[in-house]
Coordinates of C-alpha atoms (C1' of nucleotides) in Angstrom, one line a residue:
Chain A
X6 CA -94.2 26.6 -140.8
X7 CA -94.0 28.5 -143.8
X8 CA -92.3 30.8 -141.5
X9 CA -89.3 30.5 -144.0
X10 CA -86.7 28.6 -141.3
X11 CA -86.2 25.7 -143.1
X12 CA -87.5 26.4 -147.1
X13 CA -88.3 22.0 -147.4
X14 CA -90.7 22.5 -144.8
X15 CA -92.7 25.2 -146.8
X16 CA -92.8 22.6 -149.6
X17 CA -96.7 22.2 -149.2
X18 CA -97.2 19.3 -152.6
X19 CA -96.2 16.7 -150.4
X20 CA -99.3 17.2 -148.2
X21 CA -101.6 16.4 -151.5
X22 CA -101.8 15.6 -154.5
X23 CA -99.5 17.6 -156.7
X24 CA -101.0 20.3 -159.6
X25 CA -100.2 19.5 -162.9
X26 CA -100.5 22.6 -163.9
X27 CA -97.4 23.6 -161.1
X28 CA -95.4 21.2 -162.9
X29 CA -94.3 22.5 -166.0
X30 CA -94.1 25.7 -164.0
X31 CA -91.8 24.0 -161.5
X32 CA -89.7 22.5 -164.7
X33 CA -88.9 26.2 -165.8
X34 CA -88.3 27.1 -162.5
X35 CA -85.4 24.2 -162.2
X36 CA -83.5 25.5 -165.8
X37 CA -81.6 28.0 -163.7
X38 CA -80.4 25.6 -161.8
X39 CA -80.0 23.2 -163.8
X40 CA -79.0 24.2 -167.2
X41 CA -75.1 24.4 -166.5
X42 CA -75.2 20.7 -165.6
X43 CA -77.7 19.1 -168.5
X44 CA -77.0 18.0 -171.8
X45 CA -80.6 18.7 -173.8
X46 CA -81.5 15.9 -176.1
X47 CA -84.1 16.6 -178.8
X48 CA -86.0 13.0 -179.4
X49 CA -87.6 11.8 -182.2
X50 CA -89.5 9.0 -182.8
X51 CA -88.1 5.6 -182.2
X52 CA -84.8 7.0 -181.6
X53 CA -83.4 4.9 -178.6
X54 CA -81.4 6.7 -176.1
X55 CA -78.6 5.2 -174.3
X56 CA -79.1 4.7 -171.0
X57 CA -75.5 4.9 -169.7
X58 CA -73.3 7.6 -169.7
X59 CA -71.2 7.4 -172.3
X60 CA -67.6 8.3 -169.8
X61 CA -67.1 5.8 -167.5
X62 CA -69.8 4.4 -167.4
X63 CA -71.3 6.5 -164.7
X64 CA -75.0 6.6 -164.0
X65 CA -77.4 9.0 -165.5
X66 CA -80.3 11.3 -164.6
X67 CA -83.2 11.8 -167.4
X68 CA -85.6 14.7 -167.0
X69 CA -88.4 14.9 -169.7
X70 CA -88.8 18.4 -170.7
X71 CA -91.4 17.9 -173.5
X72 CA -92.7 14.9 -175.1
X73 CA -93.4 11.2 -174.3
X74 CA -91.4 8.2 -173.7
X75 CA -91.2 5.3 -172.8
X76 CA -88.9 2.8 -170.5
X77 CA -89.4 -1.0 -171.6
X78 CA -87.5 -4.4 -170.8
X79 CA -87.2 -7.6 -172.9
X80 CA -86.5 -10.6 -170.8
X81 CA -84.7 -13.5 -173.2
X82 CA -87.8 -15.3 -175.1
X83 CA -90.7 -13.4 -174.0
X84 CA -91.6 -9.9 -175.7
X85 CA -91.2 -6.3 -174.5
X86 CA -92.8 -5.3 -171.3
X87 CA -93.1 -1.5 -171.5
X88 CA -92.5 -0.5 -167.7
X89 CA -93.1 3.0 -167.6
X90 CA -94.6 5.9 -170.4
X91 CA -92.6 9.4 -169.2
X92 CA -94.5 12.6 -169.6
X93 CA -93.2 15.8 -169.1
X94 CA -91.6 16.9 -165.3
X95 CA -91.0 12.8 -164.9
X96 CA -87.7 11.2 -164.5
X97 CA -85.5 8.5 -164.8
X98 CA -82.4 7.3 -163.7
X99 CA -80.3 4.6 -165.4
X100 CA -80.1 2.9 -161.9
X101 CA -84.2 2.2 -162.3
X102 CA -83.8 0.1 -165.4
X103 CA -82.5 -3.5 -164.4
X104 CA -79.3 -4.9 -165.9
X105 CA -79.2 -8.1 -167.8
X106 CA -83.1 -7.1 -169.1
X107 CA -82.6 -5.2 -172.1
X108 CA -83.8 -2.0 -171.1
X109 CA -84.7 0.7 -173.2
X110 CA -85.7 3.9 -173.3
X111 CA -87.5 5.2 -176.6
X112 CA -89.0 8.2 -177.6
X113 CA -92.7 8.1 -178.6
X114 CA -92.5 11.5 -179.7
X115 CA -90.4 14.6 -180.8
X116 CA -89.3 16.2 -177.5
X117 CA -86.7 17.3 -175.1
X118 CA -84.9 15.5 -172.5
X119 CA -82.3 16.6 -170.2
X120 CA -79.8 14.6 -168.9
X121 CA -77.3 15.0 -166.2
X122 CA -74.7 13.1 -164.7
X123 CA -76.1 11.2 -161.1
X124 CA -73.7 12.6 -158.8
X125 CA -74.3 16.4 -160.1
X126 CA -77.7 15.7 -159.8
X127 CA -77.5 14.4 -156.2
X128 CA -75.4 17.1 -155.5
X129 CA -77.5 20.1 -156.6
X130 CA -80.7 17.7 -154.4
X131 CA -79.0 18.6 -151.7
X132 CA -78.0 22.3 -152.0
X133 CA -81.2 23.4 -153.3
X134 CA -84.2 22.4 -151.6
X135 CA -86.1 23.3 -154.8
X136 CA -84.7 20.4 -156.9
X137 CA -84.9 18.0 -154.1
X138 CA -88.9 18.3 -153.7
X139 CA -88.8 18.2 -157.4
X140 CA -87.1 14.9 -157.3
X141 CA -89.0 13.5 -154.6
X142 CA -92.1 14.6 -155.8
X143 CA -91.8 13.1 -159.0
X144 CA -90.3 9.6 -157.8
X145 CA -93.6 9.7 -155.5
X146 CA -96.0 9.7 -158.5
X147 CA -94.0 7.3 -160.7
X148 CA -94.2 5.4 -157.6
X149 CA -97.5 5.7 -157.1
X150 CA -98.1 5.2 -160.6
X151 CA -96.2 1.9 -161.4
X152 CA -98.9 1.1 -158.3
X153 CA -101.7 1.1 -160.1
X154 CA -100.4 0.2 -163.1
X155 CA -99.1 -3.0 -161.9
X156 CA -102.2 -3.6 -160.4
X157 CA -104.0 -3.0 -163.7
X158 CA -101.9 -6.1 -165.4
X159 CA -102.0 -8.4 -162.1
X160 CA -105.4 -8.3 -161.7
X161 CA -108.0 -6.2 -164.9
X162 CA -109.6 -7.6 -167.4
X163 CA -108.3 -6.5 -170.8
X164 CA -111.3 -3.9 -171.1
X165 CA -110.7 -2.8 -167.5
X166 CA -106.7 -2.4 -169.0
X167 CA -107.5 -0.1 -171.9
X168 CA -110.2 1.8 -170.2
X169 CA -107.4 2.1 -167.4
X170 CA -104.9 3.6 -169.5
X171 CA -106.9 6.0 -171.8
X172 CA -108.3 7.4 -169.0
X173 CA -104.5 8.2 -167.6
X174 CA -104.4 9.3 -171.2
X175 CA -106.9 11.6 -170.8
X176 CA -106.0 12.9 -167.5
X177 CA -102.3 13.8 -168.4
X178 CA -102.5 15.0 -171.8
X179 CA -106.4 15.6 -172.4
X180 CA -107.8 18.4 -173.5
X181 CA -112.2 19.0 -173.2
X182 CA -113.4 18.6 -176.7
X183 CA -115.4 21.0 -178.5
X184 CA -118.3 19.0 -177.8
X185 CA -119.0 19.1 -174.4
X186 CA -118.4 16.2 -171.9
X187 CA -115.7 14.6 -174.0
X188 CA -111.9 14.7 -174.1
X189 CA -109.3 14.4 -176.7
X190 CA -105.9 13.6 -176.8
X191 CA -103.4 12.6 -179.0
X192 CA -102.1 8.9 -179.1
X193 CA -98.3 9.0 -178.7
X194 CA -97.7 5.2 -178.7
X195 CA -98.4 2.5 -181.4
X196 CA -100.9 -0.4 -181.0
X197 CA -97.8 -2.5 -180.3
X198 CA -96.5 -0.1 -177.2
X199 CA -99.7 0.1 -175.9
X200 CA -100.4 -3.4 -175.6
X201 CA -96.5 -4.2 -174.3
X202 CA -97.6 -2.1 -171.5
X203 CA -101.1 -3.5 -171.2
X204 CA -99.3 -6.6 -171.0
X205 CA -102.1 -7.7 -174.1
X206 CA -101.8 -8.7 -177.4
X207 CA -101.5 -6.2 -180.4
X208 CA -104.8 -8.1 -181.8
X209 CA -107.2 -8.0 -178.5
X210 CA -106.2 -4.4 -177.9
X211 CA -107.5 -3.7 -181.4
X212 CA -110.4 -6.0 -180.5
X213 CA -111.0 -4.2 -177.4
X214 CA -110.7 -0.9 -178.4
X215 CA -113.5 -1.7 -181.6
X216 CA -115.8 -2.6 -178.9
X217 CA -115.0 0.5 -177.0
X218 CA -115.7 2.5 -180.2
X219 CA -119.1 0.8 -180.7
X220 CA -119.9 1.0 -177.4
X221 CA -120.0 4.6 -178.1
X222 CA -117.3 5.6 -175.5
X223 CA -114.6 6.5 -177.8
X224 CA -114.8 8.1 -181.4
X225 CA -113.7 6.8 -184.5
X226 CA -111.0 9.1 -185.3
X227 CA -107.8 9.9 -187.3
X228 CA -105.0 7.4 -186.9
X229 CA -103.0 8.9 -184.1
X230 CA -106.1 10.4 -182.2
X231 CA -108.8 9.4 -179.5
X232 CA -111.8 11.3 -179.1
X233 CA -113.3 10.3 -175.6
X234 CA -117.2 10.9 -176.3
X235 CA -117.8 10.3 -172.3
X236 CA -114.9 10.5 -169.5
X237 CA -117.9 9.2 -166.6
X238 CA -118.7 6.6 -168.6
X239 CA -114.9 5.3 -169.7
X240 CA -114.2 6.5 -166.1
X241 CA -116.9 3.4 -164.8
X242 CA -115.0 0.8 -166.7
X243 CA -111.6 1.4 -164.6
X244 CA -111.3 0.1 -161.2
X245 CA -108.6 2.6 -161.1
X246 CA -110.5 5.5 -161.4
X247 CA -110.5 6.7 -158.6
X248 CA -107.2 6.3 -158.3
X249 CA -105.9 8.0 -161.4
X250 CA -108.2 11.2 -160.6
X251 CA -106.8 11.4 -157.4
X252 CA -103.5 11.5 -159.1
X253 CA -103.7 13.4 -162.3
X254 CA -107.5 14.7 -162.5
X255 CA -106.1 18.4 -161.4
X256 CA -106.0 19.2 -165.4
X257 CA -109.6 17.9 -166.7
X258 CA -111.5 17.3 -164.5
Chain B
X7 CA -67.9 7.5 -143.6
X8 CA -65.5 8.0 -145.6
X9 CA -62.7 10.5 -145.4
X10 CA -63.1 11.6 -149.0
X11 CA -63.3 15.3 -150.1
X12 CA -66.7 14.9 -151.8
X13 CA -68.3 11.9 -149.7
X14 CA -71.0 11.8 -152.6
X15 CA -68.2 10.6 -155.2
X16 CA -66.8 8.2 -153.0
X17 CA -70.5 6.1 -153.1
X18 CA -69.1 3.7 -155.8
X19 CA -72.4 1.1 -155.2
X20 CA -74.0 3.5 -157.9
X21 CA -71.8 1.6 -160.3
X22 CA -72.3 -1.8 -159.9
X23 CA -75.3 -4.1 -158.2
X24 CA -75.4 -3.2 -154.4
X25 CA -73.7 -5.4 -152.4
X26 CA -76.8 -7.2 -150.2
X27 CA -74.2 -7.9 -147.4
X28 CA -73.3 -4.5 -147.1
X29 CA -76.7 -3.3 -146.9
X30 CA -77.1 -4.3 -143.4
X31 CA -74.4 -2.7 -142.4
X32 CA -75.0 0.8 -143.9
X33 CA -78.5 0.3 -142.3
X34 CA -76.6 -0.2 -138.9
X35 CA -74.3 2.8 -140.1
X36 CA -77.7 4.9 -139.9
X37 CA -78.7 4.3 -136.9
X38 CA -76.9 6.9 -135.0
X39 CA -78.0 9.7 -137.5
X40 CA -81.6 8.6 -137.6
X41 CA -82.7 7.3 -134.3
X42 CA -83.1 10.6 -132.6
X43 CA -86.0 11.0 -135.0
X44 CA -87.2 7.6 -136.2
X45 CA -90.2 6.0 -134.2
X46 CA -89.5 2.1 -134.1
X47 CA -92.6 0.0 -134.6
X48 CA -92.2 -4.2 -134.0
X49 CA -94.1 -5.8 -136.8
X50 CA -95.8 -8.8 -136.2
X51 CA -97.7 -10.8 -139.0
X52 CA -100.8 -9.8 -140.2
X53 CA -100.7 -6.0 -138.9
X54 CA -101.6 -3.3 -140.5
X55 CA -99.5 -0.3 -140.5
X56 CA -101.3 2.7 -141.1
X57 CA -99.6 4.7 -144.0
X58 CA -100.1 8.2 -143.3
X59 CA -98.9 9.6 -140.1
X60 CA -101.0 10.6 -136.9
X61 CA -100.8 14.5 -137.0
X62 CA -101.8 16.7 -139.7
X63 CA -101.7 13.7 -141.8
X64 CA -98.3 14.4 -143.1
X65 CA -96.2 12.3 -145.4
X66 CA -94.2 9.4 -143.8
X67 CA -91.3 7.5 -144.4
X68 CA -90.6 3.9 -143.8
X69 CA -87.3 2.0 -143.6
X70 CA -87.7 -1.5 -143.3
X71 CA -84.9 -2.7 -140.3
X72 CA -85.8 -6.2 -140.3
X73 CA -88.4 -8.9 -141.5
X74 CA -90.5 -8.6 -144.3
X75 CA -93.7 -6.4 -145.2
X76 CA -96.0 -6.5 -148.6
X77 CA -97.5 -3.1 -149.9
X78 CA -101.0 -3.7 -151.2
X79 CA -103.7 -2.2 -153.2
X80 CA -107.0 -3.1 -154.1
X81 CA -109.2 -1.8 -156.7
X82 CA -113.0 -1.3 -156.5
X83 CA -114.2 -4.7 -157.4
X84 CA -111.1 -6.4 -158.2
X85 CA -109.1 -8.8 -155.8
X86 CA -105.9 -7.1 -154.0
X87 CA -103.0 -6.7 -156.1
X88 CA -99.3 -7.1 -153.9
X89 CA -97.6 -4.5 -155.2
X90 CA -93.7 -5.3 -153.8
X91 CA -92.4 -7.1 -150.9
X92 CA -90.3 -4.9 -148.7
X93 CA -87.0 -6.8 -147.2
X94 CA -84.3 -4.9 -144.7
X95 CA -83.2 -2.1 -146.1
X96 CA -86.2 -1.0 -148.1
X97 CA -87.7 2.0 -148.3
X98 CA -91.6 3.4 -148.5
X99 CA -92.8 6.9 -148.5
X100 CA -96.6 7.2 -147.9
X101 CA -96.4 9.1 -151.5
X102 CA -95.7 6.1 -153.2
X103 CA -98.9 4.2 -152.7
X104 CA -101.7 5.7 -154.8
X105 CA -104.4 7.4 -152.8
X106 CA -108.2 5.9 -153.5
X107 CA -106.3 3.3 -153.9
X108 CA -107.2 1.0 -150.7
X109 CA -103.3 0.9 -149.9
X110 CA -102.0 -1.3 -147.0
X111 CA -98.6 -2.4 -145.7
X112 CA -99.3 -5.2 -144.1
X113 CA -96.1 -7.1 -142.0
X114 CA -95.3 -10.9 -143.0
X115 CA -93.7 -11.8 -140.0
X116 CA -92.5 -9.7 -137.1
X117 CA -90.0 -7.6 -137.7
X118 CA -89.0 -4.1 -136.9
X119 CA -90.0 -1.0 -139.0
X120 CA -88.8 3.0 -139.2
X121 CA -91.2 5.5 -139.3
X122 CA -90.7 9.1 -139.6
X123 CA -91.6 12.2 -141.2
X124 CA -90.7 12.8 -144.4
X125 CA -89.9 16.0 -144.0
X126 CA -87.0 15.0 -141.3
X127 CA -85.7 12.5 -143.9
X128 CA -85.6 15.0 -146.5
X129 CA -83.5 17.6 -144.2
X130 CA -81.4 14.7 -143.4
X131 CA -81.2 13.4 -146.3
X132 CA -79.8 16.8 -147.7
X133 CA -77.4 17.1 -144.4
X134 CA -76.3 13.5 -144.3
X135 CA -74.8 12.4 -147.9
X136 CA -74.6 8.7 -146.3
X137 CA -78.7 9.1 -145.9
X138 CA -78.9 10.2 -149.2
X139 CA -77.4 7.4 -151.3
X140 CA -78.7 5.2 -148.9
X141 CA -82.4 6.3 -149.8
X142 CA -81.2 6.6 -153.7
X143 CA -79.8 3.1 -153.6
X144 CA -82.8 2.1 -152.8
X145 CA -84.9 3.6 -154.8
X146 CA -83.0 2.5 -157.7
X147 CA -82.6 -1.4 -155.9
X148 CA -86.7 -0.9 -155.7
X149 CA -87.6 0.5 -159.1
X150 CA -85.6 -1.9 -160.8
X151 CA -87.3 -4.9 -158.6
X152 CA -90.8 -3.3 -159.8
X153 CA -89.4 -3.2 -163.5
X154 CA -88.8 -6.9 -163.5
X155 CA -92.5 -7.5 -161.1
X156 CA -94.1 -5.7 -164.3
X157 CA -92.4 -7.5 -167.0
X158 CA -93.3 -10.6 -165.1
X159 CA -96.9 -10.4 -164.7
X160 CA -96.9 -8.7 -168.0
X161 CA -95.5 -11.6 -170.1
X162 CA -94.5 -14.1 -168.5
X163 CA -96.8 -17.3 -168.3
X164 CA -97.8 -18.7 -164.5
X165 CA -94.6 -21.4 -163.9
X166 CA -92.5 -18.3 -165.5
X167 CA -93.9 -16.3 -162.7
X168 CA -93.3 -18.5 -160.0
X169 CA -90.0 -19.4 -160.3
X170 CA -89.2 -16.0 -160.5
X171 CA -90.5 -14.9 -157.7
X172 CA -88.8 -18.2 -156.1
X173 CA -85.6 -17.1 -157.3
X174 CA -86.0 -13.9 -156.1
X175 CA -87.0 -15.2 -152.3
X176 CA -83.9 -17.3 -152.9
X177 CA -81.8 -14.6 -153.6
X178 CA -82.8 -12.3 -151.3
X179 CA -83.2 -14.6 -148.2
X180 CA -81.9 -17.9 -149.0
X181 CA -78.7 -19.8 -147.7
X182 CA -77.2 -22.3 -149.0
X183 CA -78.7 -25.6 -148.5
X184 CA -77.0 -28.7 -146.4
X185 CA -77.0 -30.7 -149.7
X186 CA -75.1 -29.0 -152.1
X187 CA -76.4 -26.9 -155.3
X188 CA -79.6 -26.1 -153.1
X189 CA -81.1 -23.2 -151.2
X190 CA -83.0 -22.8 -148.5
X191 CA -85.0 -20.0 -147.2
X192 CA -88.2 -19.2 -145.5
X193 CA -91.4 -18.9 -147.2
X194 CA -93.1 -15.4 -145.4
X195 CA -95.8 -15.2 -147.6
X196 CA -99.4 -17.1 -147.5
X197 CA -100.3 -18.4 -151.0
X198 CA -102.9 -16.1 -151.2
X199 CA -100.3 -13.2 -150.9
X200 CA -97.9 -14.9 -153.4
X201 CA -100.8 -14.9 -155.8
X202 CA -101.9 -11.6 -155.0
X203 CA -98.2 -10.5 -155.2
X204 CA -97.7 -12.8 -158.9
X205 CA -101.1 -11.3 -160.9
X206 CA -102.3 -15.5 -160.4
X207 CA -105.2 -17.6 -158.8
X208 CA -104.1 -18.9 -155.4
X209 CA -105.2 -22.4 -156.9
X210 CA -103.0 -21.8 -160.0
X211 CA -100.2 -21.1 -157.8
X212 CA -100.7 -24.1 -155.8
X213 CA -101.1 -26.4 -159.3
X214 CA -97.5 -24.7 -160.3
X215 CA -95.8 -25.1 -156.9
X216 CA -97.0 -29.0 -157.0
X217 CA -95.7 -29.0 -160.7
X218 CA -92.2 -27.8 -159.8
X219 CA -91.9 -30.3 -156.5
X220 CA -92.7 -33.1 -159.1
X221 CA -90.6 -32.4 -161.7
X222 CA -87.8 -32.5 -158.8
X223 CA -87.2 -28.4 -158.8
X224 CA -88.3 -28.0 -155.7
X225 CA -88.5 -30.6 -152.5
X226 CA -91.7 -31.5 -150.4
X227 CA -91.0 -29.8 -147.3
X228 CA -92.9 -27.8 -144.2
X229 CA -95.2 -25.5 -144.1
X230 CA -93.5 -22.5 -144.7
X231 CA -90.5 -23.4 -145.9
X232 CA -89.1 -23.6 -149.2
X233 CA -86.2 -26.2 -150.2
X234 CA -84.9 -24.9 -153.7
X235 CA -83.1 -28.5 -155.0
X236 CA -81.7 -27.1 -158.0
X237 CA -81.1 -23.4 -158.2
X238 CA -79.8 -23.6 -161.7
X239 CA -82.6 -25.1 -162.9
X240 CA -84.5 -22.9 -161.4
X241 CA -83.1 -20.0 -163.1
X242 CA -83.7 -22.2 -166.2
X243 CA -87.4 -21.3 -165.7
X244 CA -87.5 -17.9 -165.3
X245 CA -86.5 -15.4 -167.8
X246 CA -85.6 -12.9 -165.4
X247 CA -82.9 -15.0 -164.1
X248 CA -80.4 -12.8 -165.6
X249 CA -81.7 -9.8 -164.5
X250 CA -82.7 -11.1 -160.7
X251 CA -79.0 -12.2 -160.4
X252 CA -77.8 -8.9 -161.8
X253 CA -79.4 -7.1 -158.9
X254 CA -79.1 -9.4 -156.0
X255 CA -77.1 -12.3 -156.8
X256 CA -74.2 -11.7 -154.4
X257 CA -75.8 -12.8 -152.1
X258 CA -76.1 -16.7 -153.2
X259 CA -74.0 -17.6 -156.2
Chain C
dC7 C1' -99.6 5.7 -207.4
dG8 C1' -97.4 1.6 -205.3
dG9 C1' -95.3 -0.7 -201.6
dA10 C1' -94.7 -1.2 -196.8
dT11 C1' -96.3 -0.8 -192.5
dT12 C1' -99.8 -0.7 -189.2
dC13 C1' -104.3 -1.9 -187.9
dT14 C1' -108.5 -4.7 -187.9
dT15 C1' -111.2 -8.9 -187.7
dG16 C1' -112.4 -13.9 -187.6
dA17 C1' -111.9 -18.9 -186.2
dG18 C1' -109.7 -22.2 -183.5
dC19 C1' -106.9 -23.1 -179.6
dA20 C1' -104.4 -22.8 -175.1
dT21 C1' -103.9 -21.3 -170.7
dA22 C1' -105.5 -19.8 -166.5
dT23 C1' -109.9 -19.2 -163.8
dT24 C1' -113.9 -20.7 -161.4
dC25 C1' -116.3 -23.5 -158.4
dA26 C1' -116.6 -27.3 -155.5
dA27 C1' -114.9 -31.2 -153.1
dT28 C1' -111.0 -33.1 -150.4
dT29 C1' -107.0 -33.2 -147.8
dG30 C1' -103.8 -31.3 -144.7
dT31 C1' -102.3 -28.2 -140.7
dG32 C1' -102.4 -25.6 -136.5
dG33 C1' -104.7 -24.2 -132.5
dT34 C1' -108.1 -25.0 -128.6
dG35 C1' -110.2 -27.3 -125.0
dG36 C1' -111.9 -31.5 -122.9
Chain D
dC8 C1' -103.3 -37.2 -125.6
dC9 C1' -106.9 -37.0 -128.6
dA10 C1' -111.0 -34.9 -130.7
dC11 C1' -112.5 -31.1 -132.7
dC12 C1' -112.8 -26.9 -135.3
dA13 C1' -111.3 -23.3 -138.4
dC14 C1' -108.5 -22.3 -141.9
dA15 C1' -105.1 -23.0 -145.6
dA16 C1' -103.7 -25.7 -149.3
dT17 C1' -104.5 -29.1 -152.9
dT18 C1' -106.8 -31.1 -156.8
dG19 C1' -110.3 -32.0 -160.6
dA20 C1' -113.7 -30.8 -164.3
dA21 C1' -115.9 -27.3 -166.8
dT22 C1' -115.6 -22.8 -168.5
dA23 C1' -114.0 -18.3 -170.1
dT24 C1' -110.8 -15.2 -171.5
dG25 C1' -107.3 -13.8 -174.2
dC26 C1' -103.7 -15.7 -177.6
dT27 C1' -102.2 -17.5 -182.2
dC28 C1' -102.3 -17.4 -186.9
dA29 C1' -103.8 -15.8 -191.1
dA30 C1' -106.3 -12.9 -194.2
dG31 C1' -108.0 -8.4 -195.4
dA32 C1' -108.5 -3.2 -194.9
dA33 C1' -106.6 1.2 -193.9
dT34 C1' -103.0 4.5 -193.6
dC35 C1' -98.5 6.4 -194.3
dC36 C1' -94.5 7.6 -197.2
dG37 C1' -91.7 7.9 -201.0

DNA sequence: CGGATTCTTGAGCATATTCAATTGTGGTGG
DNA sequence: CCACCACAATTGAATATGCTCAAGAATCCG
């Protein structure tokens, strides 16, 4: 098969889980071909960015080059439900975001995002093979990701939540601490994001995340900082571990 | 299709909610481009439909032709969480249910279900620009159904969560009911699966559903079948309303 | 250094869960 | 046709978990 007949059937990532470390790779690797078509725009905090295209209306295609967002909805008299966080090599079309539900997109960080009109973008999918697997691989793991983080909201407890997502933390953005066995990472989101995507309050997420720290799984650390002492043992309070290894653990672990 | 130069840019559905109605048609309008590699499986309640395909284990695709399937996944020690309901015209790729995960896609009813490789779909997909904004529609249609299923088990409280999901059934399946200003529509889901599917207890579910036939929402009625008596005030309940009707309220209203 | 913001923590409360008993429904066989 | 069983759904009382509200501590930024 990798006889080199038909290039999408050489595309071997589909087969397992894809390497993080191929990602950003795969990012450069797209700029050739994508770079005539995409307006870059450098983010910074709290900025919102307009999910429509400004023309016409028409829809949009995001591709987060660097940095962190994240995609949220208000529905009238209930607070923000932060859908999805973005990390580099994910993306989002305006077409994901519901009408009628407020939706947002927000930087939690100083980055770059490309964006493209749809139909250019659906148009170079089919042309080259190597932006189509790009495309398809990513909509696979946000799939697969809203997955378990849906699952984490219908059904965790609110330690099981925060263990959940600081271990995805840790996976995607980690890097082994100088002391062995631990991992640290930087905290792009604010108490309050984090619990809109908990779906928990701002106070027991602070309340949870105390007992983590005297627990003597985390760290006490500087504001915008998490020092995981032990990844087993915040591993063993997420159902989803498993899970989330099988998806991101290509980088730590 | 359509005798345009670019057939891509003549895809206006991009622009506005999908019109339901015409979704079983461009379904039909598939057949003759995928049968020849599709393998037709007839669904019938309680099933289970393994995810991966046979050989090598390669990545399948799923397009839902008729009745209605849930996509499941359970975490180690936690209760099964639904994950979405699949109706005609939805797509699932193996890739998007998490691995280690304990995913099923279990049938509701009988039905009849596409299977093939994903690597066919993609070649077709690039080949065939009707595939490919079929498959992009829905994506889009089905992230922006899981945006709202997260913002609803994320805030909203239980009755909040079952009358959307009510309006959503309504929406998606219902007709209108003999008595005016109602709707009709079969209920394919057990209570457990509702719960499973709404983040709830299956006896909170049943409290709520008993709540809304008393307060005159909804009418006593058979087993699985649901008589909507007041669709407004239906809507009333559910702060997605907005949003639900954004994305498949042509159908209905 | 001062003011604003974010985060932490406690006490009381509300909502949904648990567990168990009861009723209802559908299927099977006498 | 009815009796019976297994299973699904309903309902109540007690409990637990996370939320609300308010006060205090820590951190950021000018």
């Amino acid at each position: 098969m990798t006889s080199g007949a038909n290039p999408r059937s050489t595309v071997k990532p589909f087969a397992g889980p894809p390497l993080a470390q191929s990602k950003t790779d795969r990012l450069a690797a797209l700029h050739a071909a994508l770079s005539p078509h995409v307006a870059t725009i450098r983010t910074r905090r709290g900025q919102n960015v307009t999910l429509t295209l400004m023309a016409e209306g028409g829809e949009a295609a995001f591709i987060v080059r660097t940095g962190v967002l994240t995609v949220g909805v208000t529905m009238p008299g209930t607070s923000r439900q932060v859908v999805a966080i973005l990390f580099p090599g994910d993306v989002l079309c305006s077409g994901f975001v519901p009408r009628e539900a407020d939706g947002t997109l927000t930087p939690a960080n100083a980055g770059e995002l490309w964006r493209l009109r749809w139909s250019v973008f659906a148009e170079l999918s089919a042309k080259d093979a190597a932006v189509a697997s790009f495309y398809h691989e990513a909509i696979d793991r946000q799939m697969a990701c809203r997955a378990i983080h849906v699952a984490a909201i219908g059904q965790f407890d609110c330690r099981q939540r925060v263990a959940t997502f600081l271990l995805e933390l840790a996976l995607r953005t980690g890097t082994p601490s100088p002391s062995g066995g631990g991992v640290v990472f930087d905290m792009p989101l604010s108490r309050i994001d984090v619990a809109d995507y908990l779906g928990l309050n701002a106070d027991t997420l602070s309340r949870t995340m105390s007992r983590l720290r005297s627990s003597g799984v985390l760290n006490h650390s500087e504001r915008n900082r998490v020092v995981v002492r032990d990844l087993r043992a915040l591993g063993a309070l997420s159902p989803a571990s498993r899970a989330l290894i099988a998806l991101y653990g290509d980088r730590v672990l």
